Coordinates of C-alpha atoms in Angstrom, one line a residue:
Chain A
X1 CA 1.8 -48.5 208.5
X2 CA 1.7 -51.2 211.3
X3 CA 5.1 -51.6 211.3
X4 CA 6.8 -55.3 211.9
X5 CA 4.4 -57.6 212.4
X6 CA 5.2 -61.3 214.0
X7 CA 2.9 -64.1 214.9
X8 CA 2.6 -65.9 217.3
X9 CA 3.7 -63.2 220.0
X10 CA 4.3 -66.5 222.2
X11 CA 4.7 -69.8 221.1
X12 CA 4.8 -73.2 223.5
X13 CA 5.6 -76.3 221.9
X14 CA 7.3 -80.3 222.8
X15 CA 10.1 -81.3 221.7
X16 CA 10.4 -82.6 218.4
X17 CA 7.6 -80.8 216.8
X18 CA 7.5 -78.3 214.3
X19 CA 7.2 -74.8 215.1
X20 CA 6.7 -71.6 212.3
X21 CA 7.2 -68.4 212.6
X22 CA 5.7 -65.9 210.3
X23 CA 6.6 -61.7 210.0
X24 CA 5.5 -59.3 207.9
X25 CA 7.5 -56.7 206.4
X26 CA 7.3 -53.2 206.1
X27 CA 6.2 -52.4 203.0
X28 CA 8.5 -51.2 200.7
X29 CA 11.5 -52.5 202.7
X30 CA 13.6 -54.4 200.7
X31 CA 15.9 -56.3 203.5
X32 CA 14.4 -58.4 206.1
X33 CA 16.3 -60.0 208.8
X34 CA 15.8 -63.1 211.5
X35 CA 17.4 -62.5 215.0
X36 CA 17.2 -65.3 217.8
X37 CA 18.0 -63.3 221.3
X38 CA 18.8 -64.9 224.2
X39 CA 21.2 -63.4 227.2
X40 CA 24.1 -65.4 226.7
X41 CA 24.4 -64.5 223.1
X42 CA 22.7 -61.5 223.2
X43 CA 21.2 -60.3 219.6
X44 CA 22.3 -63.6 217.0
X45 CA 21.4 -62.8 213.4
X46 CA 20.4 -66.1 212.2
X47 CA 19.6 -65.1 208.1
X48 CA 18.8 -61.8 206.4
X49 CA 17.1 -61.8 202.7
X50 CA 17.6 -59.0 199.7
X51 CA 14.4 -58.7 197.6
X52 CA 13.2 -62.0 198.5
X53 CA 16.5 -63.8 198.4
X54 CA 18.6 -64.9 201.3
X55 CA 22.0 -63.2 201.1
X56 CA 23.3 -65.0 203.9
X57 CA 22.5 -67.7 206.7
X58 CA 25.6 -68.3 208.2
X59 CA 24.3 -67.6 211.2
X60 CA 21.9 -70.8 211.3
X61 CA 22.7 -72.7 213.3
X62 CA 21.5 -76.2 211.8
X63 CA 19.9 -77.8 209.6
X64 CA 16.8 -78.0 211.4
X65 CA 16.2 -74.5 210.8
X66 CA 15.0 -73.0 208.0
X67 CA 13.9 -69.7 206.0
X68 CA 11.8 -68.5 203.4
X69 CA 10.9 -65.3 201.6
X70 CA 8.2 -66.4 198.9
X71 CA 7.3 -62.6 198.8
X72 CA 8.0 -59.4 199.8
X73 CA 5.4 -59.6 202.3
X74 CA 6.0 -62.6 204.4
X75 CA 8.4 -64.4 205.7
X76 CA 9.1 -67.7 208.3
X77 CA 11.3 -68.8 210.4
X78 CA 10.8 -73.2 210.7
X79 CA 12.5 -75.1 213.0
X80 CA 12.1 -79.5 212.8
X81 CA 12.3 -80.9 214.7
X82 CA 12.4 -78.2 217.5
X83 CA 14.9 -79.0 221.3
X84 CA 14.6 -77.1 224.6
X85 CA 17.8 -74.8 223.9
X86 CA 16.2 -73.6 220.6
X87 CA 14.1 -71.5 223.4
X88 CA 14.7 -68.1 223.0
X89 CA 12.9 -64.5 221.3
X90 CA 13.2 -64.7 218.3
X91 CA 12.8 -61.2 216.1
X92 CA 12.0 -60.3 212.6
X93 CA 13.4 -56.9 211.4
X94 CA 13.1 -54.6 208.3
X95 CA 14.7 -51.9 206.6
X96 CA 14.7 -50.2 202.9
X97 CA 17.2 -50.0 200.6
X98 CA 19.1 -46.9 201.9
X99 CA 22.3 -47.4 203.5
X100 CA 22.5 -46.3 206.7
X101 CA 18.9 -46.2 208.0
X102 CA 18.2 -48.7 210.7
X103 CA 16.9 -51.8 211.4
X104 CA 12.7 -52.0 212.3
X105 CA 11.6 -54.7 214.6
X106 CA 8.7 -56.5 215.2
X107 CA 7.4 -57.3 218.6
X108 CA 9.3 -60.7 218.8
X109 CA 8.2 -64.5 219.6
X110 CA 9.3 -66.0 222.7
X111 CA 9.4 -69.3 221.9
X112 CA 9.7 -71.9 224.5
X113 CA 10.5 -75.3 224.0
X114 CA 9.5 -77.7 226.7
Chain B
X1 CA 34.5 -60.4 210.4
X2 CA 32.8 -57.7 212.0
X3 CA 32.2 -57.9 215.6
X4 CA 30.2 -55.6 218.4
X5 CA 31.8 -56.2 222.1
X6 CA 29.3 -54.6 225.0
X7 CA 31.8 -55.5 228.1
X8 CA 29.4 -54.5 231.0
X9 CA 26.3 -56.2 231.1
X10 CA 24.7 -54.2 233.8
X11 CA 25.2 -50.6 235.1
X12 CA 22.9 -49.1 237.7
X13 CA 22.7 -45.3 238.1
X14 CA 20.7 -42.6 240.4
X15 CA 17.8 -41.4 239.2
X16 CA 19.3 -37.4 237.6
X17 CA 22.4 -38.6 237.3
X18 CA 24.2 -39.9 233.7
X19 CA 25.8 -43.1 232.8
X20 CA 27.8 -44.3 230.1
X21 CA 27.3 -47.4 228.4
X22 CA 30.6 -48.7 226.7
X23 CA 31.0 -50.2 223.4
X24 CA 34.0 -51.1 220.6
X25 CA 33.5 -52.6 217.3
X26 CA 35.2 -53.5 214.4
X27 CA 35.0 -53.9 210.6
X28 CA 37.2 -53.0 208.0
X29 CA 35.3 -51.0 206.4
X30 CA 35.4 -47.2 206.1
X31 CA 31.6 -46.6 205.8
X32 CA 29.5 -48.0 208.0
X33 CA 27.1 -46.9 210.7
X34 CA 26.3 -47.5 214.2
X35 CA 23.1 -47.3 216.5
X36 CA 22.0 -47.9 219.7
X37 CA 18.7 -49.7 220.5
X38 CA 16.7 -49.5 223.8
X39 CA 14.6 -52.6 224.6
X40 CA 12.5 -51.7 227.6
X41 CA 10.7 -54.9 229.0
X42 CA 7.5 -54.6 226.6
X43 CA 10.8 -56.4 224.2
X44 CA 10.2 -54.1 221.6
X45 CA 13.7 -52.3 220.3
X46 CA 13.3 -48.8 219.7
X47 CA 16.0 -46.7 218.2
X48 CA 17.9 -44.5 220.4
X49 CA 20.8 -42.9 218.4
X50 CA 22.5 -43.1 215.2
X51 CA 26.4 -42.3 213.7
X52 CA 27.4 -41.8 210.7
X53 CA 31.2 -42.8 210.5
X54 CA 32.2 -39.8 207.9
X55 CA 30.9 -37.5 210.3
X56 CA 33.1 -36.1 213.2
X57 CA 30.3 -35.0 214.8
X58 CA 29.1 -36.8 217.9
X59 CA 25.3 -37.5 217.2
X60 CA 23.2 -36.0 220.2
X61 CA 19.8 -36.6 220.6
X62 CA 17.3 -34.7 223.4
X63 CA 19.0 -36.4 226.8
X64 CA 21.4 -39.1 224.6
X65 CA 24.8 -38.6 223.3
X66 CA 27.7 -40.6 222.0
X67 CA 31.4 -40.5 221.9
X68 CA 32.5 -41.6 219.0
X69 CA 36.1 -42.5 218.4
X70 CA 36.7 -43.9 215.0
X71 CA 40.8 -44.8 215.4
X72 CA 39.5 -46.3 218.7
X73 CA 37.0 -47.8 216.9
X74 CA 34.8 -47.0 220.4
X75 CA 30.9 -45.6 220.4
X76 CA 30.0 -45.2 224.2
X77 CA 26.3 -44.0 224.4
X78 CA 25.7 -40.7 227.1
X79 CA 22.6 -40.5 228.9
X80 CA 22.0 -37.1 231.1
X81 CA 19.6 -36.7 233.3
X82 CA 18.6 -40.7 234.0
X83 CA 14.9 -40.6 234.3
X84 CA 13.2 -44.4 235.6
X85 CA 11.6 -44.5 232.4
X86 CA 15.1 -44.9 230.8
X87 CA 15.4 -48.5 232.3
X88 CA 16.2 -51.1 230.1
X89 CA 18.3 -53.5 227.7
X90 CA 20.6 -51.5 225.5
X91 CA 22.3 -53.0 222.4
X92 CA 24.6 -51.2 220.5
X93 CA 24.7 -52.6 216.5
X94 CA 26.8 -51.8 213.8
X95 CA 25.8 -51.6 209.6
X96 CA 28.3 -51.5 206.9
X97 CA 29.1 -53.2 203.7
X98 CA 28.0 -56.4 204.6
X99 CA 24.2 -54.8 204.7
X100 CA 23.2 -56.6 207.9
X101 CA 23.0 -54.9 211.6
X102 CA 25.6 -57.0 214.3
X103 CA 24.6 -56.7 217.7
X104 CA 26.0 -56.4 221.0
X105 CA 25.2 -58.9 223.8
X106 CA 23.3 -56.1 225.7
X107 CA 23.7 -54.1 228.8
X108 CA 21.0 -54.0 231.4
X109 CA 20.7 -50.3 232.8
X110 CA 19.0 -50.1 236.4
X111 CA 17.6 -46.5 237.4
X112 CA 17.5 -46.9 241.0
X113 CA 15.1 -44.1 242.4

């Protein structure tokens, strides 16, 4: 398996623009997580899905952020409109249903909003 | 609420020496799992070691071992015979019945030649 695949690796956009980050989880994994990494806060959980259903979105910072998982092999995280403070590395991770198995991470998307 | 705290933003160790990274956590669950991840400059998150809370024996993976103190809710990572390739960010993580992974803020480890 190729692992968790995220695209793009890097994104530079202007303030006010819409940004869409994409993730393909490992085949067979039931859970999918979106994290944001910053120096100040480390890895923050934004939202996670189980069997394509959003379970906990309490980490989503505000209404400008939205996430979808239309099927088991694809998820998106959208920011509209983007702001400079959204600049961070965004990670997608997936894990199988087995309790205690580690999360497998993608390479992350470095987002810069100017 | 579940929390993970890493109180050391940065640590340094001399090559070939031993270093211990600290992690404390809080959860009301009785069944949970703890992890240490390594993040080198490539940004890839790599699992270093895993500990099941119901196991009293501390997990070990080659030069990496943990000191798991369940009553104190402490989960420290010991790296023996440190190598230059160990330089990275290290994250402690908790997974429990809420089925989500909660991470600490990380510790940056520098290895001095």
